[in-house]
Tab-separated table of C-alpha atoms in Angstrom:
chain	number	residue	atom	x	y	z
A	1	ILE	CA	6.457	20.357	31.538
A	2	ASN	CA	7.152	17.146	30.490
A	3	PRO	CA	10.967	16.503	29.367
A	4	ALA	CA	9.738	15.022	25.958
A	5	GLU	CA	8.459	18.913	24.972
A	6	VAL	CA	11.822	20.485	26.261
A	7	SER	CA	15.287	21.205	23.926
A	8	VAL	CA	18.479	20.922	26.236
A	9	GLU	CA	21.848	21.732	25.372
A	10	ARG	CA	25.050	20.013	26.512
A	11	ASP	CA	28.394	20.775	26.827
A	12	GLU	CA	31.270	18.738	25.684
A	13	ARG	CA	31.263	16.888	28.938
A	14	GLY	CA	27.327	15.830	28.246
A	15	ARG	CA	26.691	18.072	31.401
A	16	VAL	CA	23.234	20.423	30.637
A	17	HIS	CA	23.893	23.991	30.606
A	18	ALA	CA	20.623	25.526	29.172
A	19	ALA	CA	16.970	24.057	28.329
A	20	HIS	CA	13.991	25.532	26.627
A	21	LEU	CA	10.388	25.110	25.722
A	22	ALA	CA	10.180	23.376	22.146
A	23	ALA	CA	7.352	25.040	21.151
A	24	ASP	CA	8.136	28.657	21.789
A	25	GLY	CA	12.180	28.530	22.709
A	26	GLN	CA	11.271	30.104	26.527
A	27	PRO	CA	13.731	29.228	28.904
A	28	VAL	CA	12.801	26.294	31.337
A	29	VAL	CA	14.641	25.372	34.809
A	30	ILE	CA	15.718	22.020	35.368
A	31	GLY	CA	15.024	20.866	38.898
A	32	GLY	CA	16.174	17.701	40.596
A	33	ILE	CA	15.509	14.329	40.736
A	34	GLU	CA	12.127	13.461	41.068
A	35	LYS	CA	10.096	10.295	41.256
A	36	MET	CA	7.938	9.682	38.336
A	37	SER	CA	4.064	10.839	38.717
A	38	LYS	CA	1.373	12.444	36.905
A	39	SER	CA	1.393	15.706	39.180
A	40	LYS	CA	4.801	16.207	38.008
A	41	ASN	CA	4.269	15.350	34.499
A	42	ASN	CA	7.515	13.942	34.037
A	43	GLY	CA	6.508	10.128	33.128
A	44	VAL	CA	8.008	8.500	30.486
A	45	ASP	CA	6.096	6.652	27.790
A	46	PRO	CA	7.328	3.196	26.925
A	47	GLN	CA	5.626	3.423	23.703
A	48	SER	CA	8.373	5.829	22.973
A	49	LEU	CA	11.210	3.460	23.959
A	50	ILE	CA	9.765	1.013	21.656
A	51	ASP	CA	9.236	2.517	18.580
A	52	GLN	CA	12.870	3.921	18.923
A	53	TYR	CA	14.811	0.861	20.231
A	54	GLY	CA	12.188	-1.935	20.633
A	55	ALA	CA	10.791	-3.760	23.632
A	56	ASP	CA	13.768	-6.040	24.440
A	57	THR	CA	15.957	-3.101	24.714
A	58	ALA	CA	13.417	-0.920	27.115
A	59	ARG	CA	12.777	-4.214	29.525
A	60	LEU	CA	16.661	-4.648	29.610
A	61	PHE	CA	17.370	-1.575	30.535
A	62	ILE	CA	14.774	-1.485	33.297
A	63	ILE	CA	15.769	-4.737	35.105
A	64	PHE	CA	19.618	-3.957	34.636
A	65	ALA	CA	19.577	-0.134	36.113
A	66	SER	CA	18.359	-1.088	39.570
A	67	PRO	CA	17.011	-4.230	41.701
A	68	PRO	CA	13.655	-4.629	41.851
A	69	ASP	CA	13.234	-3.455	45.329
A	70	GLN	CA	15.103	-0.295	44.805
A	71	GLN	CA	14.196	3.165	42.916
A	72	LEU	CA	15.445	3.522	39.319
A	73	GLU	CA	16.706	6.418	38.123
A	74	TRP	CA	16.049	7.270	34.595
A	75	SER	CA	18.642	7.593	32.079
A	76	ASP	CA	18.550	7.973	28.114
A	77	SER	CA	22.100	7.073	27.912
A	78	GLY	CA	21.238	4.084	29.823
A	79	VAL	CA	18.873	2.975	27.177
A	80	GLU	CA	21.346	3.436	24.497
A	81	GLY	CA	23.774	1.156	26.221
A	82	ALA	CA	21.273	-1.613	26.361
A	83	SER	CA	20.681	-0.923	22.952
A	84	ARG	CA	24.236	-1.284	22.043
A	85	PHE	CA	24.475	-4.279	23.784
A	86	LEU	CA	21.655	-6.048	22.376
A	87	ARG	CA	22.932	-4.577	18.652
A	88	ARG	CA	26.413	-6.690	19.965
A	89	LEU	CA	24.575	-9.594	20.819
A	90	TRP	CA	22.604	-9.682	17.380
A	91	ALA	CA	26.113	-9.555	15.723
A	92	TYR	CA	28.116	-12.047	17.634
A	93	GLY	CA	25.018	-14.443	16.778
A	94	HIS	CA	24.969	-13.960	13.346
A	95	ARG	CA	28.843	-14.185	13.384
A	96	PHE	CA	28.240	-17.493	14.799
A	97	THR	CA	25.759	-18.483	12.334
A	98	SER	CA	27.978	-17.533	9.314
A	99	VAL	CA	31.076	-18.432	10.357
A	100	LEU	CA	31.690	-20.088	13.519
A	101	ARG	CA	29.033	-23.089	13.355
A	102	ALA	CA	30.566	-24.445	9.899
A	103	ALA	CA	33.942	-25.194	11.927
A	104	LEU	CA	32.534	-26.968	14.922
A	105	PRO	CA	33.759	-30.371	15.518
A	106	ALA	CA	32.280	-34.314	14.493
A	107	ARG	CA	32.684	-34.909	18.405
A	108	SER	CA	32.863	-32.856	21.269
A	109	THR	CA	36.524	-31.428	22.460
A	110	LEU	CA	35.912	-29.502	25.554
A	111	ASP	CA	38.022	-31.735	27.317
A	112	GLN	CA	40.532	-31.282	25.479
A	113	LEU	CA	40.862	-27.420	25.104
A	114	PRO	CA	43.696	-25.011	24.678
A	115	ALA	CA	44.604	-22.758	27.874
A	116	ALA	CA	43.243	-20.017	26.431
A	117	LEU	CA	39.934	-21.178	25.532
A	118	ALA	CA	39.864	-23.261	28.728
A	119	GLU	CA	39.991	-19.944	30.808
A	120	VAL	CA	37.301	-18.554	28.674
A	121	ARG	CA	35.158	-21.227	29.274
A	122	ARG	CA	35.855	-21.284	32.700
A	123	GLU	CA	34.727	-17.603	32.864
A	124	ILE	CA	31.609	-18.491	31.252
A	125	HIS	CA	30.649	-20.806	33.586
A	126	LEU	CA	31.562	-18.951	36.469
A	127	CYS	CA	29.237	-15.926	35.636
A	128	LEU	CA	26.406	-18.915	34.765
A	129	LYS	CA	26.715	-19.962	38.311
A	130	GLN	CA	26.968	-16.621	39.798
A	131	ALA	CA	23.450	-15.814	37.224
A	132	ASP	CA	21.425	-18.752	38.641
A	133	TYR	CA	22.100	-17.991	42.272
A	134	ASP	CA	21.342	-14.053	41.365
A	135	PHE	CA	17.906	-15.614	39.597
A	136	GLY	CA	16.754	-17.265	42.570
A	137	LYS	CA	17.279	-14.495	44.959
A	138	HIS	CA	15.426	-11.805	42.112
A	139	GLN	CA	18.573	-9.889	41.649
A	140	PHE	CA	17.997	-9.299	38.002
A	141	ASN	CA	20.500	-6.758	37.494
A	142	THR	CA	23.417	-8.957	38.305
A	143	VAL	CA	22.005	-11.476	36.029
A	144	VAL	CA	22.076	-8.718	33.378
A	145	SER	CA	25.811	-8.152	34.524
A	146	ALA	CA	26.315	-12.032	34.121
A	147	ALA	CA	25.570	-12.149	30.596
A	148	MET	CA	27.443	-8.836	29.732
A	149	LYS	CA	30.495	-10.634	30.900
A	150	ILE	CA	29.720	-13.832	29.101
A	151	LEU	CA	29.580	-12.004	25.716
A	152	ASN	CA	32.733	-10.023	26.396
A	153	ALA	CA	34.122	-13.437	26.851
A	154	LEU	CA	33.314	-14.885	23.423
A	155	GLU	CA	34.030	-11.532	21.671
A	156	ARG	CA	37.462	-11.655	23.874
A	157	ALA	CA	37.864	-15.373	22.672
A	158	ASP	CA	37.143	-14.310	19.000
A	159	LYS	CA	39.411	-12.168	19.101
A	160	ASP	CA	42.423	-14.116	20.027
A	161	ALA	CA	41.327	-17.041	17.946
A	162	SER	CA	44.243	-18.649	15.955
A	163	ALA	CA	44.100	-19.857	12.231
A	164	ASP	CA	45.000	-23.183	13.242
A	165	PRO	CA	41.916	-25.640	12.262
A	166	ALA	CA	42.259	-27.420	15.373
A	167	THR	CA	41.707	-24.727	17.618
A	168	GLN	CA	39.445	-22.921	15.069
A	169	ALA	CA	37.125	-26.317	15.732
A	170	ALA	CA	37.662	-26.009	19.318
A	171	HIS	CA	36.952	-22.323	19.363
A	172	ALA	CA	33.576	-23.146	17.452
A	173	GLU	CA	32.435	-25.188	20.124
A	174	VAL	CA	33.594	-23.321	23.084
A	175	ALA	CA	31.343	-20.554	21.225
A	176	ALA	CA	28.213	-22.475	20.577
A	177	GLU	CA	28.146	-23.460	24.304
A	178	GLY	CA	28.477	-20.139	25.524
A	179	LEU	CA	26.277	-18.585	23.527
A	180	SER	CA	23.604	-21.241	23.730
A	181	SER	CA	24.005	-20.581	27.567
A	182	LEU	CA	23.726	-16.938	27.152
A	183	LEU	CA	20.483	-16.869	25.458
A	184	ARG	CA	19.058	-18.909	27.378
A	185	LEU	CA	19.809	-16.914	30.383
A	186	LEU	CA	18.939	-13.740	28.871
A	187	SER	CA	15.521	-15.514	27.501
A	188	PRO	CA	13.028	-14.451	30.330
A	189	ILE	CA	14.399	-10.636	30.244
A	190	THR	CA	14.582	-10.268	26.209
A	191	PRO	CA	12.743	-12.891	25.147
A	192	HIS	CA	12.398	-11.293	21.797
A	193	ILE	CA	16.012	-11.355	20.036
A	194	CYS	CA	16.804	-14.371	22.136
A	195	HIS	CA	13.908	-16.258	20.365
A	196	ALA	CA	15.104	-15.319	17.179
A	197	LEU	CA	18.820	-15.760	17.839
A	198	TRP	CA	18.162	-19.341	19.029
A	199	ARG	CA	16.598	-20.439	15.680
A	200	ASP	CA	18.731	-18.943	13.285
A	201	CYS	CA	21.507	-20.132	15.161
A	202	GLY	CA	20.501	-23.852	14.811
A	203	PHE	CA	20.176	-24.254	18.530
A	204	GLY	CA	16.157	-25.360	18.179
A	205	ASP	CA	13.057	-24.142	17.180
A	206	ASP	CA	11.534	-22.990	20.519
A	207	ILE	CA	14.158	-21.691	23.100
A	208	LEU	CA	11.373	-21.829	25.966
A	209	ALA	CA	11.511	-25.856	25.215
A	210	ALA	CA	15.415	-25.924	26.368
A	211	ALA	CA	16.685	-26.726	29.661
A	212	TRP	CA	17.792	-23.948	31.764
A	213	PRO	CA	21.535	-23.403	31.359
A	214	GLN	CA	23.974	-24.804	34.431
A	215	ALA	CA	27.503	-24.354	35.409
A	216	ALA	CA	29.620	-27.507	34.671
A	217	ASP	CA	32.282	-28.677	37.390
A	218	ASP	CA	34.456	-29.873	34.613
A	219	ALA	CA	34.600	-26.183	33.090
A	220	LEU	CA	34.877	-24.706	36.633
A	221	ARG	CA	37.960	-27.026	37.412
A	222	GLN	CA	41.813	-25.575	37.540
A	223	ASP	CA	45.063	-27.340	36.675
A	224	GLU	CA	46.862	-24.584	38.245
A	225	ILE	CA	46.321	-21.444	40.745
A	226	GLU	CA	48.053	-18.240	41.723
A	227	LEU	CA	48.295	-18.278	45.583
A	228	MET	CA	49.933	-15.575	47.221
A	229	VAL	CA	51.336	-16.209	50.711
A	230	GLN	CA	52.636	-13.835	53.478
A	231	VAL	CA	54.739	-15.287	55.832
């Protein structure tokens, strides 16, 4: 029986404790995890995902759930998680357009950042460096993981931003650089939302014409490190 034809009941922990055929209410026994195949009638139609969430969510979940050379365990909650991430990205992009872009300084201040913002920028460029390496090895699931870390860092910087105008300008510049890099990093995976945000945020008309993001050496440099030594 196709999963789309089954009504499932779950307990408070989300575990399935009963299942019935939607057509006539007859009980259904749920087996273990199986490979998708026509003979088992357990395929998932991507069109239903696209209709509900959009093509970018379907692409992001499939790529993030498993490396391309390994089996993927299907998860409806994983699809919902991919959709939540893209909604967060969309919301941050439009916050940048409506609030942060107006605070961008006339000239670059990336070499004079407060310590907290310098740490955020370093975290973003560390993720970029790792993602660029992973792209070369076709480990696309970890590229998505790096993109999620970048968005987390940008959102954290939003919460930590102070009311000082000088800090606001520096924060806006870190946000612009980070968001621009994030959109280019994700554009091969979720092209539609990245192309729309690229234009809406004022980065250019076509994200495909933009250079691939690279980690900056000056962003990765640290003035201080904490080193544990045992004698």
